[in-house]
Amino acid sequence: MDSSLQVLFDQVVGRNPGEAEFHQAVAEVLESLGPVVTKHPEYTDAAVIQRLCEPERQIIFRVPWVDDRGDVQINRGFRVEFSSALGPYKGGLRFHPTVYLGIVKFLGFEQIFKNALTGLPIGGGKGGSDFDPKGRSDGEVMRFCQSFMTELYRHIGEYTDVPAGDIGVGGREIGYLFGQYKRITNRYESGMLTGKGLTWGGSQVRKEATGYGTVFFVEEMLKAAGESYDGKRVVVSGSGNVAIYAIEKITQLGGTVVAVSDSSGYVVEESGIDLATLKDVKEVERGRVGDYVARRPDARLGTSGSLWDVPTDIALPCATQNELDEAAAATLASNGCRIVAEGANMPTTSAAIRVLGDAGVLFAPGKAANAGGVATSALEMQQNASRDSWTFEHTERRLDEIMRGIHDRCLATADEYGLPGDYVAGANIAGFIHVADAMLALGLI
Ligand code: GLU
């Protein structure tokens, strides 16, 4: 890291103790910005980086609710409003027991640059709770969501801050959250939340968008190398929204997904994962990958190691942060993997990224590769603002164009800074410059 940026980084660590994931996300961006601060002293003069590392606003609140046994439960809610230089704060809500301020801040920080890269008018933010929806009844999830929104509603709105889903927050939770906002405010304000249901203001392709977008991004990487998905083996970790729709699109484009996972383990099926069965198990029954194996005679449950041990051409980590470590990266590379693209946010450790780079594996960071989700959220906001709704085909075409645009911007920026093929530098620099220029224009705020 450039020595002047190292000083800034040390200040960030000092000001935000104990937030390892946030430190990691900041380090990853600052490592790319050396040549930018050399070329553009105006960013340093206006303390753009220090300002970006300090959220505009952070809200932490109590979420009390009553479980099915009649016991009172207390969770902690967060919304970190990081940057509104380019538009209203935009970013999802994560409900998972591991959520604490450091996770929300890493996600919010990433979101600033990801959203900037889409070229759409959205700022960056993120929120969530340490509430665990797993094993909770629909009634419990509803009461939690209602209590969460009873505090959150005063901080958000169509022109202020527009939450959406993330891990643990899907269509069901968005419905309960929207219902409570509408009830409290007496406003049918569609554009205050994205990921809504198709019958009440949602957008076609939003559910599919993160997974599809990642696959479109990789398609562009393949094209740039003169290749296609035809005959390629792909391994996808996770089996949430991102993974499921990545698998769907890869299969449509001629690739074969040979392994998939969830927090209970992984499954290998050499002839290709059967999407209908996976959707049934994960989306309808909220089951485990073991339930998938029970229904597919040719599938086997991984008994040792991880799914990164399965030989593959392309690996898409689509589960959660830091799921792909140094050892996994080395195994992937030695088994001939050519491309790793992040469907999840920061699933690859910093050491693993270095291993992949040294081995010549192309690597696409999440802020570029998984930006299709939030980009389609912005398309949902566009439709809400014009009280319109677009067809699946039209929306998917827009998503594809946006992903192509991000891909090309990353490569062009990497070229401009003398780092051809470096998607990490390209994404960090292009995202940063877009938001930094807006900050300069808006004055010291
Ligand atoms: N949680 C998603 C992300 O990581 C989507 C956010 C949104 O649609 O606002 O980008």
CSV table of C-alpha atoms and ligand atoms in Angstrom, one decimal:
chain,number,residue,atom,x,y,z
A,1,MET,CA,0.0,0.0,0.0
A,2,ASP,CA,1.2,3.5,-0.8
A,3,SER,CA,2.8,5.1,2.3
A,4,SER,CA,0.4,8.1,2.5
A,5,LEU,CA,-2.6,5.6,2.3
A,6,GLN,CA,-1.0,3.4,4.9
A,7,VAL,CA,-1.2,6.3,7.3
A,8,LEU,CA,-4.9,6.8,6.5
A,9,PHE,CA,-5.5,3.1,6.9
A,10,ASP,CA,-3.8,3.0,10.3
A,11,GLN,CA,-6.1,5.8,11.4
A,12,VAL,CA,-9.2,3.9,10.2
A,13,VAL,CA,-8.1,0.9,12.2
A,14,GLY,CA,-7.5,3.0,15.2
A,15,ARG,CA,-10.8,4.8,15.0
A,16,ASN,CA,-12.8,1.5,14.4
A,17,PRO,CA,-11.3,-1.1,16.8
A,18,GLY,CA,-12.4,-4.7,16.5
A,19,GLU,CA,-14.0,-4.4,13.1
A,20,ALA,CA,-11.9,-6.8,11.2
A,21,GLU,CA,-14.1,-7.1,8.1
A,22,PHE,CA,-14.4,-3.4,7.8
A,23,HIS,CA,-10.6,-3.0,8.0
A,24,GLN,CA,-10.3,-5.7,5.3
A,25,ALA,CA,-12.7,-4.0,2.9
A,26,VAL,CA,-11.0,-0.6,3.4
A,27,ALA,CA,-7.5,-2.1,2.9
A,28,GLU,CA,-8.6,-3.8,-0.3
A,29,VAL,CA,-9.7,-0.5,-1.8
A,30,LEU,CA,-6.8,1.6,-0.5
A,31,GLU,CA,-4.3,-0.9,-2.0
A,32,SER,CA,-5.6,0.1,-5.4
A,33,LEU,CA,-5.6,3.8,-4.9
A,34,GLY,CA,-1.8,4.6,-4.9
A,35,PRO,CA,-1.6,5.7,-8.5
A,36,VAL,CA,-4.9,7.6,-8.2
A,37,VAL,CA,-3.7,9.9,-5.4
A,38,THR,CA,-0.5,10.5,-7.2
A,39,LYS,CA,-2.3,11.6,-10.3
A,40,HIS,CA,-5.1,13.5,-8.5
A,41,PRO,CA,-3.7,15.6,-5.5
A,42,GLU,CA,-7.2,17.3,-5.4
A,43,TYR,CA,-8.6,14.2,-3.7
A,44,THR,CA,-6.0,14.3,-1.0
A,45,ASP,CA,-6.5,18.1,-0.5
A,46,ALA,CA,-10.2,17.6,0.0
A,47,ALA,CA,-9.7,14.6,2.3
A,48,VAL,CA,-12.0,12.5,0.1
A,49,ILE,CA,-10.6,9.1,1.3
A,50,GLN,CA,-10.9,10.0,5.0
A,51,ARG,CA,-14.4,11.2,4.5
A,52,LEU,CA,-15.4,8.1,2.6
A,53,CYS,CA,-14.1,5.9,5.4
A,54,GLU,CA,-16.3,7.6,8.0
A,55,PRO,CA,-20.1,6.9,7.4
A,56,GLU,CA,-22.3,9.9,7.1
A,57,ARG,CA,-24.6,8.4,9.7
A,58,GLN,CA,-24.8,5.2,11.8
A,59,ILE,CA,-27.9,4.0,13.5
A,60,ILE,CA,-28.0,1.2,16.1
A,61,PHE,CA,-31.3,0.3,17.7
A,62,ARG,CA,-33.1,-2.2,19.9
A,63,VAL,CA,-35.5,-4.6,18.3
A,64,PRO,CA,-37.8,-6.2,20.9
A,65,TRP,CA,-40.3,-8.9,19.7
A,66,VAL,CA,-42.3,-11.8,21.2
A,67,ASP,CA,-41.5,-15.4,20.0
A,68,ASP,CA,-44.1,-18.2,19.5
A,69,ARG,CA,-43.7,-19.3,23.2
A,70,GLY,CA,-44.6,-15.9,24.4
A,71,ASP,CA,-41.0,-15.0,25.5
A,72,VAL,CA,-39.6,-11.6,24.8
A,73,GLN,CA,-36.6,-11.6,22.5
A,74,ILE,CA,-34.2,-8.7,22.0
A,75,ASN,CA,-32.1,-8.2,18.9
A,76,ARG,CA,-29.9,-5.4,17.7
A,77,GLY,CA,-30.7,-3.5,14.5
A,78,PHE,CA,-28.3,-1.5,12.3
A,79,ARG,CA,-28.4,0.9,9.4
A,80,VAL,CA,-25.1,2.5,8.3
A,81,GLU,CA,-25.7,5.3,5.8
A,82,PHE,CA,-22.2,5.5,4.3
A,83,SER,CA,-22.3,7.9,1.3
A,84,SER,CA,-25.1,9.8,-0.4
A,85,ALA,CA,-22.8,11.6,-2.9
A,86,LEU,CA,-24.3,9.8,-5.9
A,87,GLY,CA,-27.9,9.3,-4.7
A,88,PRO,CA,-30.0,8.1,-1.8
A,89,TYR,CA,-28.2,5.5,0.4
A,90,LYS,CA,-28.8,2.1,-1.2
A,91,GLY,CA,-28.0,-1.3,0.0
A,92,GLY,CA,-29.5,-4.4,1.6
A,93,LEU,CA,-30.4,-5.6,5.0
A,94,ARG,CA,-28.7,-8.8,6.4
A,95,PHE,CA,-30.4,-10.9,9.1
A,96,HIS,CA,-27.8,-13.3,10.4
A,97,PRO,CA,-26.4,-14.1,13.9
A,98,THR,CA,-22.9,-13.0,12.8
A,99,VAL,CA,-24.1,-9.4,12.1
A,100,TYR,CA,-22.4,-6.7,14.1
A,101,LEU,CA,-21.3,-3.2,13.3
A,102,GLY,CA,-18.1,-4.3,11.6
A,103,ILE,CA,-20.0,-6.5,9.1
A,104,VAL,CA,-22.5,-3.8,8.3
A,105,LYS,CA,-19.7,-1.3,7.8
A,106,PHE,CA,-17.7,-3.6,5.5
A,107,LEU,CA,-20.8,-4.2,3.4
A,108,GLY,CA,-21.8,-0.5,3.4
A,109,PHE,CA,-18.3,0.5,2.4
A,110,GLU,CA,-18.2,-1.9,-0.5
A,111,GLN,CA,-21.6,-0.8,-1.5
A,112,ILE,CA,-20.4,2.8,-2.2
A,113,PHE,CA,-18.0,1.7,-4.9
A,114,LYS,CA,-20.3,-1.1,-6.3
A,115,ASN,CA,-23.1,1.3,-6.7
A,116,ALA,CA,-20.9,3.9,-8.3
A,117,LEU,CA,-19.7,1.3,-10.8
A,118,THR,CA,-23.2,0.6,-12.0
A,119,GLY,CA,-23.3,4.2,-13.2
A,120,LEU,CA,-26.8,4.6,-11.7
A,121,PRO,CA,-27.8,7.4,-9.2
A,122,ILE,CA,-27.4,5.4,-5.9
A,123,GLY,CA,-25.3,6.1,-2.8
A,124,GLY,CA,-24.1,3.4,-0.5
A,125,GLY,CA,-25.5,2.0,2.8
A,126,LYS,CA,-26.2,-1.3,4.5
A,127,GLY,CA,-28.1,-2.6,7.5
A,128,GLY,CA,-29.3,-5.6,9.3
A,129,SER,CA,-29.6,-7.4,12.5
A,130,ASP,CA,-28.2,-10.3,14.5
A,131,PHE,CA,-31.6,-11.9,14.3
A,132,ASP,CA,-31.5,-15.5,12.8
A,133,PRO,CA,-34.5,-16.3,10.7
A,134,LYS,CA,-33.4,-19.9,10.4
A,135,GLY,CA,-35.9,-22.2,12.3
A,136,ARG,CA,-38.2,-19.3,13.0
A,137,SER,CA,-41.9,-19.5,12.1
A,138,ASP,CA,-43.5,-17.1,9.6
A,139,GLY,CA,-45.2,-15.4,12.6
A,140,GLU,CA,-42.0,-14.9,14.4
A,141,VAL,CA,-40.3,-13.5,11.3
A,142,MET,CA,-43.2,-11.1,10.7
A,143,ARG,CA,-43.2,-9.8,14.3
A,144,PHE,CA,-39.4,-9.3,14.1
A,145,CYS,CA,-39.7,-7.4,10.8
A,146,GLN,CA,-42.5,-5.2,12.1
A,147,SER,CA,-40.5,-4.3,15.2
A,148,PHE,CA,-37.4,-3.7,13.1
A,149,MET,CA,-39.3,-1.3,10.8
A,150,THR,CA,-41.0,0.4,13.7
A,151,GLU,CA,-37.6,2.1,14.4
A,152,LEU,CA,-36.1,2.0,10.9
A,153,TYR,CA,-39.0,3.8,9.1
A,154,ARG,CA,-37.9,7.2,10.4
A,155,HIS,CA,-34.5,7.0,8.8
A,156,ILE,CA,-35.4,5.8,5.3
A,157,GLY,CA,-37.5,6.9,2.3
A,158,GLU,CA,-37.5,7.0,-1.4
A,159,TYR,CA,-35.2,10.1,-1.5
A,160,THR,CA,-33.2,9.3,1.6
A,161,ASP,CA,-32.3,5.6,2.0
A,162,VAL,CA,-33.6,2.6,0.2
A,163,PRO,CA,-33.0,-0.8,1.8
A,164,ALA,CA,-33.4,-4.2,0.1
A,165,GLY,CA,-32.5,-7.8,0.8
A,166,ASP,CA,-29.2,-9.6,1.6
A,167,ILE,CA,-28.5,-12.8,3.4
A,168,GLY,CA,-31.6,-13.8,5.4
A,169,VAL,CA,-33.7,-11.1,3.9
A,170,GLY,CA,-35.8,-12.3,0.8
A,171,GLY,CA,-39.2,-11.7,-0.5
A,172,ARG,CA,-41.0,-12.8,2.7
A,173,GLU,CA,-39.1,-10.3,4.9
A,174,ILE,CA,-39.3,-7.5,2.4
A,175,GLY,CA,-43.1,-8.0,2.3
A,176,TYR,CA,-43.4,-7.7,6.1
A,177,LEU,CA,-41.0,-4.7,6.2
A,178,PHE,CA,-42.9,-2.9,3.4
A,179,GLY,CA,-46.3,-3.6,5.0
A,180,GLN,CA,-45.2,-2.1,8.4
A,181,TYR,CA,-43.7,1.0,6.7
A,182,LYS,CA,-46.9,1.5,4.8
A,183,ARG,CA,-48.9,1.1,7.9
A,184,ILE,CA,-46.9,3.5,10.0
A,185,THR,CA,-46.5,6.2,7.4
A,186,ASN,CA,-49.8,5.9,5.7
A,187,ARG,CA,-48.0,6.1,2.4
A,188,TYR,CA,-47.8,3.6,-0.5
A,189,GLU,CA,-44.2,4.7,-1.2
A,190,SER,CA,-43.0,2.0,-3.5
A,191,GLY,CA,-39.5,3.4,-4.1
A,192,MET,CA,-38.5,3.2,-0.4
A,193,LEU,CA,-37.6,-0.5,-0.5
A,194,THR,CA,-36.5,-2.8,-3.4
A,195,GLY,CA,-36.9,-6.5,-3.9
A,196,LYS,CA,-40.6,-6.2,-3.6
A,197,GLY,CA,-43.1,-8.8,-4.9
A,198,LEU,CA,-44.1,-8.6,-8.5
A,199,THR,CA,-47.8,-7.9,-7.6
A,200,TRP,CA,-46.9,-4.9,-5.4
A,201,GLY,CA,-44.3,-2.8,-7.0
A,202,GLY,CA,-41.4,-5.2,-7.5
A,203,SER,CA,-39.3,-5.5,-10.7
A,204,GLN,CA,-39.0,-8.5,-13.0
A,205,VAL,CA,-35.5,-10.0,-12.7
A,206,ARG,CA,-34.7,-8.5,-9.3
A,207,LYS,CA,-34.7,-11.9,-7.6
A,208,GLU,CA,-32.5,-13.4,-10.3
A,209,ALA,CA,-30.3,-10.3,-10.8
A,210,THR,CA,-27.3,-10.9,-8.6
A,211,GLY,CA,-26.8,-14.4,-9.9
A,212,TYR,CA,-27.5,-13.6,-13.5
A,213,GLY,CA,-25.4,-10.5,-13.3
A,214,THR,CA,-22.4,-12.4,-12.0
A,215,VAL,CA,-22.7,-14.9,-14.8
A,216,PHE,CA,-23.0,-12.1,-17.4
A,217,PHE,CA,-19.9,-10.5,-16.0
A,218,VAL,CA,-18.0,-13.8,-16.3
A,219,GLU,CA,-19.3,-14.2,-19.8
A,220,GLU,CA,-17.6,-10.9,-20.7
A,221,MET,CA,-14.4,-12.1,-19.0
A,222,LEU,CA,-14.5,-15.3,-21.1
A,223,LYS,CA,-15.2,-13.2,-24.3
A,224,ALA,CA,-12.2,-11.0,-23.5
A,225,ALA,CA,-10.2,-14.2,-23.5
A,226,GLY,CA,-11.8,-15.4,-26.7
A,227,GLU,CA,-13.8,-18.1,-24.9
A,228,SER,CA,-17.4,-19.0,-23.9
A,229,TYR,CA,-19.3,-21.1,-21.3
A,230,ASP,CA,-19.6,-24.0,-23.7
A,231,GLY,CA,-18.2,-27.1,-22.1
A,232,LYS,CA,-17.0,-25.3,-19.0
A,233,ARG,CA,-17.3,-26.8,-15.5
A,234,VAL,CA,-18.4,-24.4,-12.8
A,235,VAL,CA,-18.5,-24.7,-9.1
A,236,VAL,CA,-20.9,-22.4,-7.2
A,237,SER,CA,-20.8,-22.1,-3.4
A,238,GLY,CA,-24.0,-21.2,-1.5
A,239,SER,CA,-27.5,-22.1,-2.4
A,240,GLY,CA,-29.3,-18.9,-1.6
A,241,ASN,CA,-30.7,-16.5,-4.2
A,242,VAL,CA,-27.4,-15.6,-5.7
A,243,ALA,CA,-26.2,-19.2,-6.2
A,244,ILE,CA,-29.5,-20.5,-7.5
A,245,TYR,CA,-29.9,-17.9,-10.2
A,246,ALA,CA,-26.2,-18.1,-11.1
A,247,ILE,CA,-26.7,-21.8,-11.7
A,248,GLU,CA,-29.8,-21.2,-13.8
A,249,LYS,CA,-28.0,-18.7,-16.1
A,250,ILE,CA,-24.8,-20.8,-16.4
A,251,THR,CA,-26.9,-23.8,-17.5
A,252,GLN,CA,-28.8,-21.7,-20.0
A,253,LEU,CA,-25.5,-20.4,-21.4
A,254,GLY,CA,-24.1,-23.9,-21.9
A,255,GLY,CA,-21.9,-24.4,-18.8
A,256,THR,CA,-22.2,-27.3,-16.3
A,257,VAL,CA,-22.4,-26.6,-12.6
A,258,VAL,CA,-20.9,-29.6,-11.0
A,259,ALA,CA,-20.9,-28.7,-7.3
A,260,VAL,CA,-22.9,-26.5,-4.9
A,261,SER,CA,-23.0,-26.0,-1.1
A,262,ASP,CA,-24.7,-24.6,1.9
A,263,SER,CA,-23.6,-24.1,5.5
A,264,SER,CA,-24.3,-27.8,6.1
A,265,GLY,CA,-21.9,-29.2,3.4
A,266,TYR,CA,-21.5,-29.6,-0.3
A,267,VAL,CA,-22.9,-31.7,-3.2
A,268,VAL,CA,-21.2,-32.9,-6.3
A,269,GLU,CA,-23.1,-34.1,-9.4
A,270,GLU,CA,-20.9,-34.6,-12.4
A,271,SER,CA,-23.7,-34.4,-15.0
A,272,GLY,CA,-24.8,-31.1,-13.6
A,273,ILE,CA,-26.9,-29.9,-10.7
A,274,ASP,CA,-30.6,-30.2,-11.3
A,275,LEU,CA,-32.0,-26.8,-10.8
A,276,ALA,CA,-35.7,-27.8,-10.3
A,277,THR,CA,-34.7,-30.1,-7.4
A,278,LEU,CA,-32.4,-27.5,-5.9
A,279,LYS,CA,-35.1,-24.8,-6.0
A,280,ASP,CA,-37.6,-27.2,-4.4
A,281,VAL,CA,-35.3,-28.1,-1.6
A,282,LYS,CA,-34.0,-24.6,-0.9
A,283,GLU,CA,-36.8,-22.2,-1.9
A,284,VAL,CA,-39.9,-24.2,-1.2
A,285,GLU,CA,-38.9,-26.4,1.7
A,286,ARG,CA,-36.0,-24.3,3.1
A,287,GLY,CA,-34.1,-27.6,3.4
A,288,ARG,CA,-30.4,-28.6,3.4
A,289,VAL,CA,-28.2,-29.9,0.5
A,290,GLY,CA,-28.5,-33.4,2.1
A,291,ASP,CA,-32.1,-33.3,1.1
A,292,TYR,CA,-31.0,-32.7,-2.5
A,293,VAL,CA,-28.7,-35.7,-2.5
A,294,ALA,CA,-31.5,-37.9,-1.1
A,295,ARG,CA,-33.5,-37.2,-4.3
A,296,ARG,CA,-30.7,-37.4,-6.9
A,297,PRO,CA,-29.2,-40.9,-7.3
A,298,ASP,CA,-26.1,-39.5,-9.2
A,299,ALA,CA,-25.3,-36.8,-6.6
A,300,ARG,CA,-23.0,-37.3,-3.7
A,301,LEU,CA,-22.5,-35.4,-0.5
A,302,GLY,CA,-18.9,-34.1,-0.1
A,303,THR,CA,-17.4,-35.9,2.9
A,304,SER,CA,-14.1,-34.3,3.3
A,305,GLY,CA,-12.5,-30.9,2.4
A,306,SER,CA,-14.7,-28.4,0.7
A,307,LEU,CA,-16.3,-27.8,-2.7
A,308,TRP,CA,-13.2,-25.8,-3.7
A,309,ASP,CA,-11.4,-29.2,-4.0
A,310,VAL,CA,-13.7,-30.2,-6.9
A,311,PRO,CA,-11.8,-29.6,-10.2
A,312,THR,CA,-13.4,-26.7,-12.2
A,313,ASP,CA,-12.7,-24.1,-14.9
A,314,ILE,CA,-14.7,-21.4,-13.1
A,315,ALA,CA,-15.4,-20.9,-9.4
A,316,LEU,CA,-18.2,-18.6,-8.2
A,317,PRO,CA,-18.1,-18.0,-4.4
A,318,CYS,CA,-21.8,-17.0,-3.7
A,319,ALA,CA,-22.2,-17.8,0.0
A,320,THR,CA,-20.6,-15.3,2.4
A,321,GLN,CA,-17.5,-13.3,3.4
A,322,ASN,CA,-14.1,-15.0,3.6
A,323,GLU,CA,-15.4,-18.4,2.6
A,324,LEU,CA,-12.5,-19.0,0.1
A,325,ASP,CA,-9.1,-18.9,1.8
A,326,GLU,CA,-5.5,-19.2,0.7
A,327,ALA,CA,-5.5,-23.0,0.7
A,328,ALA,CA,-8.7,-23.2,-1.3
A,329,ALA,CA,-7.3,-20.7,-3.8
A,330,ALA,CA,-4.1,-22.8,-4.2
A,331,THR,CA,-6.2,-26.0,-4.8
A,332,LEU,CA,-8.4,-24.3,-7.3
A,333,ALA,CA,-5.4,-23.0,-9.2
A,334,SER,CA,-3.5,-26.3,-9.2
A,335,ASN,CA,-6.7,-28.1,-10.5
A,336,GLY,CA,-6.7,-25.7,-13.5
A,337,CYS,CA,-9.3,-23.1,-12.5
A,338,ARG,CA,-9.1,-20.1,-14.8
A,339,ILE,CA,-11.6,-17.7,-13.4
A,340,VAL,CA,-12.9,-16.8,-9.9
A,341,ALA,CA,-15.7,-14.3,-9.7
A,342,GLU,CA,-17.4,-13.2,-6.4
A,343,GLY,CA,-21.2,-13.5,-6.4
A,344,ALA,CA,-21.1,-12.8,-2.6
A,345,ASN,CA,-19.6,-9.8,-0.9
A,346,MET,CA,-15.9,-10.3,-0.1
A,347,PRO,CA,-16.0,-14.1,-0.1
A,348,THR,CA,-12.3,-14.4,-1.0
A,349,THR,CA,-9.7,-13.6,1.7
A,350,SER,CA,-7.0,-11.1,0.9
A,351,ALA,CA,-4.4,-13.9,1.0
A,352,ALA,CA,-6.5,-16.0,-1.4
A,353,ILE,CA,-6.7,-13.1,-3.9
A,354,ARG,CA,-2.9,-12.9,-3.9
A,355,VAL,CA,-2.6,-16.6,-4.5
A,356,LEU,CA,-5.0,-16.5,-7.4
A,357,GLY,CA,-3.1,-13.5,-8.9
A,358,ASP,CA,0.3,-15.2,-8.6
A,359,ALA,CA,-1.1,-18.3,-10.3
A,360,GLY,CA,-2.6,-16.2,-13.2
A,361,VAL,CA,-6.2,-17.0,-12.3
A,362,LEU,CA,-8.5,-14.1,-13.5
A,363,PHE,CA,-10.3,-12.7,-10.4
A,364,ALA,CA,-13.4,-10.5,-10.5
A,365,PRO,CA,-14.2,-8.7,-7.1
A,366,GLY,CA,-17.8,-8.7,-5.8
A,367,LYS,CA,-18.2,-4.9,-6.2
A,368,ALA,CA,-18.0,-5.4,-9.9
A,369,ALA,CA,-19.2,-9.0,-10.5
A,370,ASN,CA,-22.2,-9.0,-8.1
A,371,ALA,CA,-23.4,-5.4,-8.8
A,372,GLY,CA,-26.3,-6.7,-10.9
A,373,GLY,CA,-28.5,-7.1,-7.8
A,374,VAL,CA,-28.3,-3.5,-6.7
A,375,ALA,CA,-28.3,-2.3,-10.3
A,376,THR,CA,-31.7,-4.0,-10.8
A,377,SER,CA,-32.8,-2.5,-7.6
A,378,ALA,CA,-32.1,0.9,-9.2
A,379,LEU,CA,-34.2,-0.3,-12.2
A,380,GLU,CA,-37.0,-1.2,-9.8
A,381,MET,CA,-36.7,2.4,-8.4
A,382,GLN,CA,-36.9,3.8,-11.9
A,383,GLN,CA,-40.1,1.8,-12.6
A,384,ASN,CA,-41.6,2.8,-9.3
A,385,ALA,CA,-40.8,6.5,-10.0
A,386,SER,CA,-42.6,6.3,-13.4
A,387,ARG,CA,-45.3,4.0,-12.1
A,388,ASP,CA,-44.4,1.6,-14.8
A,389,SER,CA,-43.4,-2.0,-14.9
A,390,TRP,CA,-41.2,-3.5,-17.6
A,391,THR,CA,-41.2,-7.0,-19.1
A,392,PHE,CA,-38.7,-9.7,-18.0
A,393,GLU,CA,-36.9,-9.5,-21.4
A,394,HIS,CA,-36.5,-5.8,-21.3
A,395,THR,CA,-35.2,-5.8,-17.7
A,396,GLU,CA,-32.9,-8.6,-18.3
A,397,ARG,CA,-31.5,-6.8,-21.4
A,398,ARG,CA,-30.9,-3.7,-19.3
A,399,LEU,CA,-29.1,-5.8,-16.6
A,400,ASP,CA,-26.9,-7.5,-19.3
A,401,GLU,CA,-26.0,-4.0,-20.7
A,402,ILE,CA,-25.1,-2.7,-17.2
A,403,MET,CA,-22.9,-5.7,-16.5
A,404,ARG,CA,-21.1,-5.3,-19.8
A,405,GLY,CA,-20.6,-1.7,-19.0
A,406,ILE,CA,-19.1,-2.4,-15.6
A,407,HIS,CA,-16.8,-5.1,-17.1
A,408,ASP,CA,-15.6,-2.8,-19.8
A,409,ARG,CA,-15.1,0.1,-17.4
A,410,CYS,CA,-13.0,-2.1,-15.1
A,411,LEU,CA,-10.8,-3.2,-17.9
A,412,ALA,CA,-10.4,0.2,-19.5
A,413,THR,CA,-9.5,1.8,-16.1
A,414,ALA,CA,-7.0,-1.0,-15.3
A,415,ASP,CA,-5.4,-0.4,-18.7
A,416,GLU,CA,-5.4,3.4,-18.1
A,417,TYR,CA,-3.4,2.8,-14.9
A,418,GLY,CA,-1.0,0.4,-16.5
A,419,LEU,CA,-2.5,-2.7,-14.9
A,420,PRO,CA,-4.1,-4.6,-17.8
A,421,GLY,CA,-6.4,-7.4,-16.8
A,422,ASP,CA,-6.5,-6.4,-13.1
A,423,TYR,CA,-10.2,-6.3,-12.4
A,424,VAL,CA,-9.6,-5.5,-8.7
A,425,ALA,CA,-7.7,-2.3,-9.5
A,426,GLY,CA,-10.1,-1.4,-12.3
A,427,ALA,CA,-13.2,-1.8,-10.1
A,428,ASN,CA,-11.7,0.1,-7.1
A,429,ILE,CA,-10.3,2.9,-9.1
A,430,ALA,CA,-13.3,3.4,-11.4
A,431,GLY,CA,-15.8,3.2,-8.5
A,432,PHE,CA,-13.7,5.6,-6.4
A,433,ILE,CA,-13.2,8.2,-9.1
A,434,HIS,CA,-16.9,8.3,-9.9
A,435,VAL,CA,-17.9,9.0,-6.2
A,436,ALA,CA,-14.8,11.2,-5.5
A,437,ASP,CA,-15.6,13.6,-8.3
A,438,ALA,CA,-19.2,13.9,-7.1
A,439,MET,CA,-17.9,14.7,-3.6
A,440,LEU,CA,-15.6,17.4,-4.9
A,441,ALA,CA,-18.5,19.0,-6.8
A,442,LEU,CA,-20.7,19.0,-3.7
A,443,GLY,CA,-18.3,20.7,-1.4
A,444,LEU,CA,-17.2,19.8,2.1
A,445,ILE,CA,-20.2,17.9,3.5
B,1,GLU,N1,-27.5,-6.9,-0.9
B,1,GLU,C1,-27.3,-6.7,-2.3
B,1,GLU,C2,-25.8,-6.3,-2.5
B,1,GLU,O1,-25.0,-6.7,-1.8
B,1,GLU,C3,-28.3,-5.8,-3.0
B,1,GLU,C4,-28.5,-4.5,-2.4
B,1,GLU,C5,-29.7,-3.7,-3.0
B,1,GLU,O2,-30.4,-4.2,-3.9
B,1,GLU,O3,-29.9,-2.6,-2.6
B,1,GLU,O4,-25.5,-5.5,-3.4
